[in-house]
PDB file of C-alpha atoms and ligand atoms in Angstrom:
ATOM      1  CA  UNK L   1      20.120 -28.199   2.646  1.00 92.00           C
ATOM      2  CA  UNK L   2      23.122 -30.360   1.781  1.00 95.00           C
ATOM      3  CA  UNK L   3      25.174 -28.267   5.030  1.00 93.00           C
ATOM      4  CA  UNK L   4      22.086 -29.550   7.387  1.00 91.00           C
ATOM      5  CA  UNK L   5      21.607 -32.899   6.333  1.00 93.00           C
ATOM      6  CA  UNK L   6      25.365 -33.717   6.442  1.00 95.00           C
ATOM      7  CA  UNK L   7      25.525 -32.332  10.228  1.00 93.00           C
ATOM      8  CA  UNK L   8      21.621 -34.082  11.088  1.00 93.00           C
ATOM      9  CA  UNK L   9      23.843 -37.273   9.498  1.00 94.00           C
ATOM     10  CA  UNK L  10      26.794 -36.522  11.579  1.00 96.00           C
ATOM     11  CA  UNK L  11      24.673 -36.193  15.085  1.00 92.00           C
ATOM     12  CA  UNK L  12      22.596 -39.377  14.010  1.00 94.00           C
ATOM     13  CA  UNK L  13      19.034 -37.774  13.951  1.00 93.00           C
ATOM     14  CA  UNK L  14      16.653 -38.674  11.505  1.00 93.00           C
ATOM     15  CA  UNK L  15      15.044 -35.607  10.316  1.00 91.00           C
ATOM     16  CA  UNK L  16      11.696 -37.423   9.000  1.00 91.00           C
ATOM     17  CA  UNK L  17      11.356 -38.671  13.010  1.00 93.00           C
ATOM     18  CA  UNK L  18      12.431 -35.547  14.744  1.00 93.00           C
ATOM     19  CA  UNK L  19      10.624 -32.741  16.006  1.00 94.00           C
ATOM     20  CA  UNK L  20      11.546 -28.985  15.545  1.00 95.00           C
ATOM     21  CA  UNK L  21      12.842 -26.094  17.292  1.00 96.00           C
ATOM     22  CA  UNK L  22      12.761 -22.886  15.053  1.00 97.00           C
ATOM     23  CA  UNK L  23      14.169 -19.712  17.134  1.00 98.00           C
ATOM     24  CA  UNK L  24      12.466 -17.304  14.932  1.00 96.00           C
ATOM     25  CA  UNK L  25      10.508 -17.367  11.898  1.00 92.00           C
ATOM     26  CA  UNK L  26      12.958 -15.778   9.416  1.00 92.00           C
ATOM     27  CA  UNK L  27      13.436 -17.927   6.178  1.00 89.00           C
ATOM     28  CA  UNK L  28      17.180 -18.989   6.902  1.00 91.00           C
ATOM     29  CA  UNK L  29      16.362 -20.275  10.215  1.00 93.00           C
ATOM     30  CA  UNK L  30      12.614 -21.656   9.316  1.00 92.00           C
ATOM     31  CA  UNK L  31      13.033 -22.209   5.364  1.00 89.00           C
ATOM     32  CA  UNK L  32      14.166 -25.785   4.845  1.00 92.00           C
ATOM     33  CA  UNK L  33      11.677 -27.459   8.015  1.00 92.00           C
ATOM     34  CA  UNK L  34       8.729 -27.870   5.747  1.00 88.00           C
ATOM     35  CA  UNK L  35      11.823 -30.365   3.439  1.00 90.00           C
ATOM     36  CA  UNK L  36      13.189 -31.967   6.544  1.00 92.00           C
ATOM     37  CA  UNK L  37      10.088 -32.763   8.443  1.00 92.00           C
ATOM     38  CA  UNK L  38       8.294 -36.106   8.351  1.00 91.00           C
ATOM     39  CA  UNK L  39       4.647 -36.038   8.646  1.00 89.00           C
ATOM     40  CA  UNK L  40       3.426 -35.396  12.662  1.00 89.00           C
ATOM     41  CA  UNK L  41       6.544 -33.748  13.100  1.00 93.00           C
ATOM     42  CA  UNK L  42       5.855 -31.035  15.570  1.00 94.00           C
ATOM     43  CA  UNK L  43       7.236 -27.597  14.687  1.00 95.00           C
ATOM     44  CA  UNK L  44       7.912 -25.771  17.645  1.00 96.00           C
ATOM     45  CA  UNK L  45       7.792 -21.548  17.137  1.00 96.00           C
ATOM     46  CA  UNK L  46       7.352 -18.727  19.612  1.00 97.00           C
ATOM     47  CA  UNK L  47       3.541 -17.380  19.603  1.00 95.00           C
ATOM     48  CA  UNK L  48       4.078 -14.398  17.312  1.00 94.00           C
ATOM     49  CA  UNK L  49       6.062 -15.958  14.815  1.00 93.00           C
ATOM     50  CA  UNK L  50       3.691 -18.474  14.715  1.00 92.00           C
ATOM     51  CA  UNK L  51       0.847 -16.346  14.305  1.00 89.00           C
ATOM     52  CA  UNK L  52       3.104 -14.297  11.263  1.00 85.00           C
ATOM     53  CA  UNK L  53       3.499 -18.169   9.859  1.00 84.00           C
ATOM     54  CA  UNK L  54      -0.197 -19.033   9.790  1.00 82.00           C
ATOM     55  CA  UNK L  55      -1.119 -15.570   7.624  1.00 77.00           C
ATOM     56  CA  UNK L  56       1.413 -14.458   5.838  1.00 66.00           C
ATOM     57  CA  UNK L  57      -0.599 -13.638   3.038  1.00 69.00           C
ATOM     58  CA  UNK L  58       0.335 -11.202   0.077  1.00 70.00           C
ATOM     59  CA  UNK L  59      -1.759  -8.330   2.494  1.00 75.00           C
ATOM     60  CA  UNK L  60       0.751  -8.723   4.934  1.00 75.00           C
ATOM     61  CA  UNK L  61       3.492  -8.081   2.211  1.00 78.00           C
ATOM     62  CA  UNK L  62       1.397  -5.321   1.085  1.00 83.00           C
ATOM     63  CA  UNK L  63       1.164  -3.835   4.437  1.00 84.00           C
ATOM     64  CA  UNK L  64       4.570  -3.370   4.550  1.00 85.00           C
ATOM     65  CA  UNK L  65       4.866  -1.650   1.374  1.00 88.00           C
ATOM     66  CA  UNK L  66       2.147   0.826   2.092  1.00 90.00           C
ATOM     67  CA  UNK L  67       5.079   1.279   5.400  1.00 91.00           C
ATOM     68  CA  UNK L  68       7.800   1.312   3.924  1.00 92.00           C
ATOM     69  CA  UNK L  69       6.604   4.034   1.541  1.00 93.00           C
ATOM     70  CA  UNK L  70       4.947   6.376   3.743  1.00 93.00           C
ATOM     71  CA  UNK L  71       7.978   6.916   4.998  1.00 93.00           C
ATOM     72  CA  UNK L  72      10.062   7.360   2.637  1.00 94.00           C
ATOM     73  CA  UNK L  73      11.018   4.624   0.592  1.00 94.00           C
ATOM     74  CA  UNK L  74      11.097   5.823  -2.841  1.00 92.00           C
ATOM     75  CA  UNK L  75       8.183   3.440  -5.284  1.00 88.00           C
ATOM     76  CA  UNK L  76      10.329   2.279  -7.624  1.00 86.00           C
ATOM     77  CA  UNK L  77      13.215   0.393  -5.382  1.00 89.00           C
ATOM     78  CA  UNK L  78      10.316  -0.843  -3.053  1.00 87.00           C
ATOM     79  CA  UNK L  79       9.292  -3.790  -5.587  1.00 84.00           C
ATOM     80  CA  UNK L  80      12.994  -4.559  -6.365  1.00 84.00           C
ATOM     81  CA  UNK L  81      13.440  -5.119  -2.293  1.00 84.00           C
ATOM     82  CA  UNK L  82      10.749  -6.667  -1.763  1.00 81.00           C
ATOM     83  CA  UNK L  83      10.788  -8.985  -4.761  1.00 75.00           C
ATOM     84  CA  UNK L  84      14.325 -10.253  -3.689  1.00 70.00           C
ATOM     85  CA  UNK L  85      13.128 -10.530  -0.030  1.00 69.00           C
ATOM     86  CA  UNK L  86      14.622 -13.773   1.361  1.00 68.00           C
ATOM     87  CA  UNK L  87      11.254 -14.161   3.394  1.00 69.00           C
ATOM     88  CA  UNK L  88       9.538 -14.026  -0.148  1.00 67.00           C
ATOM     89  CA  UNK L  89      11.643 -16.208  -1.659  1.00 66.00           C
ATOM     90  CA  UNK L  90      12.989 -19.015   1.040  1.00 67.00           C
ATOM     91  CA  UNK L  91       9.664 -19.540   3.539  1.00 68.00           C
ATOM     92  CA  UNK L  92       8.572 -22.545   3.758  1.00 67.00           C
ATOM     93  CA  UNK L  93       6.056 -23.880   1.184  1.00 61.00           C
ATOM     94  CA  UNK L  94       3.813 -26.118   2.629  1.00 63.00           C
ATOM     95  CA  UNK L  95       1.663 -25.410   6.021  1.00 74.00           C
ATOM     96  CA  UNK L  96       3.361 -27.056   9.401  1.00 82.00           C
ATOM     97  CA  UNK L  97       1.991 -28.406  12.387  1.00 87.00           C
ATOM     98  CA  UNK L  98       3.007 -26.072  14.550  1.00 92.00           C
ATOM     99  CA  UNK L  99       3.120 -25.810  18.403  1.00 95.00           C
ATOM    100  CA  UNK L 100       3.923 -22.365  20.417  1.00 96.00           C
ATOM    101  CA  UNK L 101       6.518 -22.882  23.042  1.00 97.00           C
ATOM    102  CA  UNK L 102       6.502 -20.018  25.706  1.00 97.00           C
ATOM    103  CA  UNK L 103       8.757 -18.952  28.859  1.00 97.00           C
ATOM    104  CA  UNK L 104       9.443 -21.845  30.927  1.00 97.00           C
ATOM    105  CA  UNK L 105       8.137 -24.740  29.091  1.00 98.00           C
ATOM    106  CA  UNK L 106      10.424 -27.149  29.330  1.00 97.00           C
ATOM    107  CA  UNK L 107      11.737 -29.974  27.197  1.00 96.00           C
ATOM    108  CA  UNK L 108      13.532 -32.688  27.440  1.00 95.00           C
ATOM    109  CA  UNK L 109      16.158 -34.701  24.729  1.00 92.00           C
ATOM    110  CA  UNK L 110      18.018 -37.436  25.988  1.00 91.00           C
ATOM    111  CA  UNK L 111      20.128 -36.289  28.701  1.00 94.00           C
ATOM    112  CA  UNK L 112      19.182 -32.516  27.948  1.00 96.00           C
ATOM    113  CA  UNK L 113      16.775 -30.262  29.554  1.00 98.00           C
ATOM    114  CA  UNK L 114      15.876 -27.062  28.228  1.00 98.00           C
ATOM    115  CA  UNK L 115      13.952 -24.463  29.099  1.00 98.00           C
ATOM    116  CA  UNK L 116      12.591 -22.209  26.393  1.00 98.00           C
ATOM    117  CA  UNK L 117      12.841 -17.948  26.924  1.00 98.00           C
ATOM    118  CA  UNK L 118      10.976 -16.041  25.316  1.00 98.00           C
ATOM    119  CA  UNK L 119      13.355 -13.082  23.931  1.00 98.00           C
ATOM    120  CA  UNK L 120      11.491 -10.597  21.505  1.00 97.00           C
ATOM    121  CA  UNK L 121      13.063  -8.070  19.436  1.00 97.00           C
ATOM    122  CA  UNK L 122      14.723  -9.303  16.312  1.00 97.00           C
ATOM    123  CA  UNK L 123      11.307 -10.898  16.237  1.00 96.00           C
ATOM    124  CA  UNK L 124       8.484 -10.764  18.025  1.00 95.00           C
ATOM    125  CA  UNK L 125       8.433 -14.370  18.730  1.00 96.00           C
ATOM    126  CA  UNK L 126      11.817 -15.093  18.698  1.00 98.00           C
ATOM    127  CA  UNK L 127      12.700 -17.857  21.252  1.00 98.00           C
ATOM    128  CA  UNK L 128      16.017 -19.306  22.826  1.00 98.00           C
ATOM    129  CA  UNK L 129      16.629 -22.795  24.838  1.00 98.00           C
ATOM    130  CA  UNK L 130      18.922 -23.237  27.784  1.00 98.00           C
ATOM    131  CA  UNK L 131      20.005 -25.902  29.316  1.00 98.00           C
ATOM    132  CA  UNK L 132      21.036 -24.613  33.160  1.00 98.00           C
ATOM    133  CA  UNK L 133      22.768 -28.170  34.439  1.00 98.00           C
ATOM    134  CA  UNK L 134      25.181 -27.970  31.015  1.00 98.00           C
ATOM    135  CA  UNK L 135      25.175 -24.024  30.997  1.00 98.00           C
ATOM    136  CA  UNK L 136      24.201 -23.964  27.026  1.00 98.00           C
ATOM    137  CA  UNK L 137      22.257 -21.015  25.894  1.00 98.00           C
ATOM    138  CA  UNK L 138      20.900 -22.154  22.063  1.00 98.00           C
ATOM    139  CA  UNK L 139      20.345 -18.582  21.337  1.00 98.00           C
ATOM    140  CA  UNK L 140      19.327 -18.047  17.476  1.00 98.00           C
ATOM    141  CA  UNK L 141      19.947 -14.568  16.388  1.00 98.00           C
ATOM    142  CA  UNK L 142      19.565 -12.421  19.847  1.00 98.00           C
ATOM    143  CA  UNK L 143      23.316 -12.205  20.828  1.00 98.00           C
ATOM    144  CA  UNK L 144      25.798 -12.458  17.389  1.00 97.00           C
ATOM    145  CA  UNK L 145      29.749 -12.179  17.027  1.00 95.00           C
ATOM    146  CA  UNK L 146      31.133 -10.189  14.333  1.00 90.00           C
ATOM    147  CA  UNK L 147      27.826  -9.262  13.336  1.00 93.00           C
ATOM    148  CA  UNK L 148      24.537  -7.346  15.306  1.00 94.00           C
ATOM    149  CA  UNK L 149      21.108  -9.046  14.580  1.00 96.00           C
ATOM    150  CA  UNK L 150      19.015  -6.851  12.155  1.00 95.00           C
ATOM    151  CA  UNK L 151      16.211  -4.989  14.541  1.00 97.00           C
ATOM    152  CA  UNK L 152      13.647  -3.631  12.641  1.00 95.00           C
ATOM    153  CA  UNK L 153      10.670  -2.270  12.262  1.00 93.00           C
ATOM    154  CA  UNK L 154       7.543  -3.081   9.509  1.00 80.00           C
ATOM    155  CA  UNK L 155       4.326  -1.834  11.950  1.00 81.00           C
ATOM    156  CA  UNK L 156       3.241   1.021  14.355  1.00 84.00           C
ATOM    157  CA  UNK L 157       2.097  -1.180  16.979  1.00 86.00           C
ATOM    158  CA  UNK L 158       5.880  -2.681  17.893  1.00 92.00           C
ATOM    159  CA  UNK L 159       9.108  -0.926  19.526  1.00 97.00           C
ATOM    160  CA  UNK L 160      11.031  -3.509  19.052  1.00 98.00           C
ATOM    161  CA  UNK L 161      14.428  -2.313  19.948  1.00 98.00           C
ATOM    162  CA  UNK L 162      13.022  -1.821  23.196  1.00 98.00           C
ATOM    163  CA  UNK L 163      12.334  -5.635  23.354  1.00 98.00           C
ATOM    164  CA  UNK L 164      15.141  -6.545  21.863  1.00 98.00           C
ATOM    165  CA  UNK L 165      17.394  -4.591  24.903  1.00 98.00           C
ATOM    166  CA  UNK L 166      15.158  -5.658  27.592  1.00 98.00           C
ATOM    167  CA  UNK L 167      15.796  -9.671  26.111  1.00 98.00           C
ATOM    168  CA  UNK L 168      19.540  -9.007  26.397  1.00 98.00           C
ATOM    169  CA  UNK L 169      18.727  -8.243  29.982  1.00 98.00           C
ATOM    170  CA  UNK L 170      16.905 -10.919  30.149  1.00 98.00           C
ATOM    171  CA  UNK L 171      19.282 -13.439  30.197  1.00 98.00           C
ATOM    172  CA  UNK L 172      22.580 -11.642  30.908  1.00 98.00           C
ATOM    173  CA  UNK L 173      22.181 -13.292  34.093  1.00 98.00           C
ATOM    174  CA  UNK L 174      21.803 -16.602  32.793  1.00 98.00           C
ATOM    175  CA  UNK L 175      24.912 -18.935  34.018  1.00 98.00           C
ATOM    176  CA  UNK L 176      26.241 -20.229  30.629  1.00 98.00           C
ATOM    177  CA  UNK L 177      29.276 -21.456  29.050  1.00 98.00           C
ATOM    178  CA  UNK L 178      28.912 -22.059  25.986  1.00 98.00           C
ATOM    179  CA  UNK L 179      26.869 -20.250  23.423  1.00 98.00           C
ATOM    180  CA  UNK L 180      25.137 -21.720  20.197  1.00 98.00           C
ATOM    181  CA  UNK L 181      23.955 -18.940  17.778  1.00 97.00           C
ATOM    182  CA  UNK L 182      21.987 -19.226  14.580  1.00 95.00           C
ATOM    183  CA  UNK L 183      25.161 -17.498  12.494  1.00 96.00           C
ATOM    184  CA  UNK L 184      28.668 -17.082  13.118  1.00 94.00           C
ATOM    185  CA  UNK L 185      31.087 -18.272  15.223  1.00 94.00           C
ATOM    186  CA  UNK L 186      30.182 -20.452  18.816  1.00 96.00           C
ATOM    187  CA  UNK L 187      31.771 -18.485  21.439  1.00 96.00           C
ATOM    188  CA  UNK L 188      31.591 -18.208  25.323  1.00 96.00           C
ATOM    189  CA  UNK L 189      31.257 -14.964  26.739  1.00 96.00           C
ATOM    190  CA  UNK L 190      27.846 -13.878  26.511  1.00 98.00           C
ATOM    191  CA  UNK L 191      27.794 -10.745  28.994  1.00 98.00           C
ATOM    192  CA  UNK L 192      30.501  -9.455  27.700  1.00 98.00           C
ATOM    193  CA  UNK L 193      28.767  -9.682  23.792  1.00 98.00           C
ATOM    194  CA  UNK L 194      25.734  -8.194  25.205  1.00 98.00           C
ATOM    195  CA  UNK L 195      27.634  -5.324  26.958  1.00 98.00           C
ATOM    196  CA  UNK L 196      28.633  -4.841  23.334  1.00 98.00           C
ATOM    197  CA  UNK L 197      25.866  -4.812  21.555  1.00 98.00           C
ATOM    198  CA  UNK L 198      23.754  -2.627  24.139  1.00 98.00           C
ATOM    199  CA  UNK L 199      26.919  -0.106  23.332  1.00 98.00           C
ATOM    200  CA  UNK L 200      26.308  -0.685  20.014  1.00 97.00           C
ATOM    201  CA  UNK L 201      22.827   0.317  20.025  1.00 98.00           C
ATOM    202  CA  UNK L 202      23.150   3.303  22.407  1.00 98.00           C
ATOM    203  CA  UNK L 203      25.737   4.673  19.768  1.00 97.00           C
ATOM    204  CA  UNK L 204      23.135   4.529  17.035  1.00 97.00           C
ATOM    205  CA  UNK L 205      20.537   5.752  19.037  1.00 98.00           C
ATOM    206  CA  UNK L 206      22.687   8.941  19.243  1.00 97.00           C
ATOM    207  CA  UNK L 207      23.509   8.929  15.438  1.00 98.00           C
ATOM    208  CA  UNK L 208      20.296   9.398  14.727  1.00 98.00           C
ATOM    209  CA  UNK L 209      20.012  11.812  16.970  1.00 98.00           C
ATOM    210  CA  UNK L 210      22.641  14.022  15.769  1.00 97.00           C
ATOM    211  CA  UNK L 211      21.258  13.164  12.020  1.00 98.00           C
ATOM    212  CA  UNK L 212      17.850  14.666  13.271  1.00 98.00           C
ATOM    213  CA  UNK L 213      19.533  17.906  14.593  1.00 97.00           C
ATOM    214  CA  UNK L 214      20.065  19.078  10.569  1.00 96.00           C
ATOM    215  CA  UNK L 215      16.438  19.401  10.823  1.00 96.00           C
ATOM    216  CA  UNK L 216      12.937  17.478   9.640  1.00 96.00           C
ATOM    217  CA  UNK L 217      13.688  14.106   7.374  1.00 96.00           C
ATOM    218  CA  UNK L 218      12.120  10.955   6.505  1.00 96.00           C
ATOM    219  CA  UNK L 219      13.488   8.037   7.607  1.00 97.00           C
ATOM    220  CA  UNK L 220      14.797   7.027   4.380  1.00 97.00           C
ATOM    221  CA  UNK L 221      17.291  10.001   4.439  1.00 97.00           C
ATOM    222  CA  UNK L 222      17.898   9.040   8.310  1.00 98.00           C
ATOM    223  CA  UNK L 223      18.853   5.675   7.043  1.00 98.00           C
ATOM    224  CA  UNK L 224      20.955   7.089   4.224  1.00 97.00           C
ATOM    225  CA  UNK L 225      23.203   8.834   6.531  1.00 97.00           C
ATOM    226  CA  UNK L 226      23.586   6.049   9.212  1.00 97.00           C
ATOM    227  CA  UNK L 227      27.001   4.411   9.283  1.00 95.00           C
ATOM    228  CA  UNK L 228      26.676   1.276   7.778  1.00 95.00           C
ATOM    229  CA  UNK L 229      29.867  -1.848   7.773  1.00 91.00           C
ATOM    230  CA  UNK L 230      29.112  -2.837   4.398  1.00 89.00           C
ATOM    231  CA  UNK L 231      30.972  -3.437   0.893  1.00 90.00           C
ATOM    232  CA  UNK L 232      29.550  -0.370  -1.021  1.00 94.00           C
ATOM    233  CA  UNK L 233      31.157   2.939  -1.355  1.00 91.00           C
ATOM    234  CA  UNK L 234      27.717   5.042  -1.208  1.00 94.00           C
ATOM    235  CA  UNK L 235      24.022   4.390   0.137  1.00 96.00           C
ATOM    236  CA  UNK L 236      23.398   4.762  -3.606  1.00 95.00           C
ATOM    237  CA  UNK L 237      25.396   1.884  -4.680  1.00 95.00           C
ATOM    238  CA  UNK L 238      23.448  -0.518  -1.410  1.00 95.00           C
ATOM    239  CA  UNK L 239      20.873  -3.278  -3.288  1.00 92.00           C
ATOM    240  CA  UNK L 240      17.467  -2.265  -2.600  1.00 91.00           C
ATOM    241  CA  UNK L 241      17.097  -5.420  -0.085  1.00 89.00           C
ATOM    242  CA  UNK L 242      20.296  -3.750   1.923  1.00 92.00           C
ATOM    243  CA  UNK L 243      18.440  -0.460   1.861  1.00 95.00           C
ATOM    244  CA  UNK L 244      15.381  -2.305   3.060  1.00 93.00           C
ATOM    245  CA  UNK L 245      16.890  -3.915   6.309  1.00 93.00           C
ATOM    246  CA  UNK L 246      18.986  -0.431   6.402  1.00 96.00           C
ATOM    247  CA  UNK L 247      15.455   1.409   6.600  1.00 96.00           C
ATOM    248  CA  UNK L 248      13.851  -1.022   9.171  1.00 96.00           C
ATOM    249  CA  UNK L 249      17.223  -0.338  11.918  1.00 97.00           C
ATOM    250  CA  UNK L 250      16.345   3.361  11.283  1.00 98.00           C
ATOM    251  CA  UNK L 251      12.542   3.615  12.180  1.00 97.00           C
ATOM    252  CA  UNK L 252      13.093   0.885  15.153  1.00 98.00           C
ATOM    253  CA  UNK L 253      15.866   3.377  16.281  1.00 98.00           C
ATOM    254  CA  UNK L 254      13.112   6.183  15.633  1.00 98.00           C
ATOM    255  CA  UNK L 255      10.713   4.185  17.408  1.00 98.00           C
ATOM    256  CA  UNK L 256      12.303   3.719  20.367  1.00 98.00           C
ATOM    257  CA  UNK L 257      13.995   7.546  20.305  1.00 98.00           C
ATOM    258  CA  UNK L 258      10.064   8.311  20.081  1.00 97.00           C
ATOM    259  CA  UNK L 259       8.860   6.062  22.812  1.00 97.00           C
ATOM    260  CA  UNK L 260      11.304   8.149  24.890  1.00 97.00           C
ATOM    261  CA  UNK L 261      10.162  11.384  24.314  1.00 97.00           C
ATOM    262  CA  UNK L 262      13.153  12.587  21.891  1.00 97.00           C
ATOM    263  CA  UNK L 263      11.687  12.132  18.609  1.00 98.00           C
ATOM    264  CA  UNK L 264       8.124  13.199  17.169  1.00 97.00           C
ATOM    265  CA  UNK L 265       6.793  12.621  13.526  1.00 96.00           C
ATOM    266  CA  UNK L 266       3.947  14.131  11.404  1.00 95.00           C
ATOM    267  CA  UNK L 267       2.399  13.773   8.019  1.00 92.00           C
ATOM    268  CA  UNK L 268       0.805  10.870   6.526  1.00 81.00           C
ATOM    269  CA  UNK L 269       0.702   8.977   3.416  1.00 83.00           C
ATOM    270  CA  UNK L 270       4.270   9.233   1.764  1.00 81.00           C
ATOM    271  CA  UNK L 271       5.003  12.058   3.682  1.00 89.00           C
ATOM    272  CA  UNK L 272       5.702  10.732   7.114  1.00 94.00           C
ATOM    273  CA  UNK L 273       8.641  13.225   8.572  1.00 96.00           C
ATOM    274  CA  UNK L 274      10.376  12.795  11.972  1.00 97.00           C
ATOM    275  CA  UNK L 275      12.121  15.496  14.096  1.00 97.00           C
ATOM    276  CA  UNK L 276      13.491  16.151  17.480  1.00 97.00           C
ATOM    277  CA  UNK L 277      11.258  16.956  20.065  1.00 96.00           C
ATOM    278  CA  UNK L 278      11.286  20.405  21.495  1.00 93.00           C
ATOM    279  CA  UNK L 279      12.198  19.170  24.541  1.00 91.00           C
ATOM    280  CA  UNK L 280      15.260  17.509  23.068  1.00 89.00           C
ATOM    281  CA  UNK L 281      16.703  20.509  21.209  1.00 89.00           C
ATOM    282  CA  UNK L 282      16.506  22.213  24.097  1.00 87.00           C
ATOM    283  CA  UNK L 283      18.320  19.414  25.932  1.00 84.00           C
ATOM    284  CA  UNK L 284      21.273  20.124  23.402  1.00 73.00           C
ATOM    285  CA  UNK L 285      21.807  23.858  24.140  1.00 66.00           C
TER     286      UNK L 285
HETATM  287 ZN1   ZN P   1      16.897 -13.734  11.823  1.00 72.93          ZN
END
């Protein structure tokens, strides 16, 4: 809070007569608006997010659970993860006017126009501006430096990996200079960054693969083997909420391994399994 003010301060906007842009709903991008806003401030949020904002009720936390432990996550970690969940513990409080900006619409701030994409994957309704004349692409967490946005997934109705590469694509092409992410460091070239992290994923894409090819596992085991670049010596010693986002990457990579015909699953309540598909063994030999 005292980070944002000082640099709202610094730019000369007053927060309580400005309207909002939120990239994505996720409580370190969306937390603090419901503070900052003054009253008939408009809240602008890609559809889906928007529609996660209006009902996020404690079904839809539940919902995830029930997910979560079908496949695999043991019971008694799931409440420690989810009870330190940042989007359980930082969303904002108090409902929000908000307005859904899609592809194309176009707004305009004193001698800025932007256009808002529409660039799914680390959400569903995450959202980016650009400004073509100036070359800016405000991008929130779709492209990162240092670090690769979380992709995950909490539903059976989503691939969002899939989205997530076909965004990239999306606005590879884009003529920009200068690039304004939600974490990180501001930095420049954005093809190159995207060549990365479409590397990045194809790599763990085959992990998984390979992890699958010791035979029939639940996802949280497929997670537990991933390589992960974090502080802890073993998946063991990972805080639930780590093993959480951990265990999201791995079913969106099983998602989209299924989507392609490599990967099939069966079973059902906490016994949801996935292995390679016949075909994909037999690609192997
Ligand atoms: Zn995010």
């Amino acid at each position: 809070m005292t980070a944002l003010v000082s640099g709202l301060v610094e730019c000369g906007v007053d927060s309580k007569r400005a309207d909002f842009f939120i990239t994505h709903m996720h409580a370190d991008h969306a937390g603090l608006v419901s503070v900052l806003a003054g009253e008939g401030a408009r809240i602008y949020f890609g559809w889906a997010d928007a529609e996660i904002m209006r009902s996020t009720t404690p079904e839809h936390w539940q919902k995830q659970i029930d997910f979560a432990r079908d496949r695999g996550f043991p019971a008694e970690e799931l409440e420690k993860a989810i009870g330190s969940h940042p989007g359980r513990r930082y969303s904002p409080r108090t409902s929000l006017n908000l307005c859904v900006s899609k592809d194309g619409d176009n707004m305009t701030v004193g001698d800025y126009q932007f256009e808002c994409i529409e660039t799914p994957g680390h959400t569903e309704g995450h959202i980016c501006l650009y400004e073509r004349d100036k070359k800016v692409l405000i991008c929130g967490d779709l492209i990162l430096v240092d670090i690769t946005p979380n992709i995950t997934l909490s539903s059976e109705e989503r691939n969002p990996l899939k989205d997530y590469l076909m965004s990239l694509d999306k606005v590879y092409d884009l003529d920009v200079e200068v690039v304004l992410p939600g974490h990180r460091s501001i930095f420049r070239d954005h093809k190159k960054r995207i060549r990365e992290l479409k590397e990045h994923h194809l790599t763990r894409l085959e992990e998984v693969v390979s992890i699958l090819r010791k035979g029939e596992q639940n996802a949280f085991e497929v997670a537990s083997q991933m390589t992960w670049d974090i502080g802890y010596k073993s998946w063991d010693l990972f805080p639930p909420a780590q093993k959480w986002f951990a265990f999201g990457e791995a079913l969106a990579h099983l998602k989209y391994l299924e989507e392609e015909g490599d990967v099939g699953w069966r079973g059902e309540k906490e016994g949801v399994v996935f292995s390679l598909t016949q075909s994909k063994k037999e690609a192997h030999q």
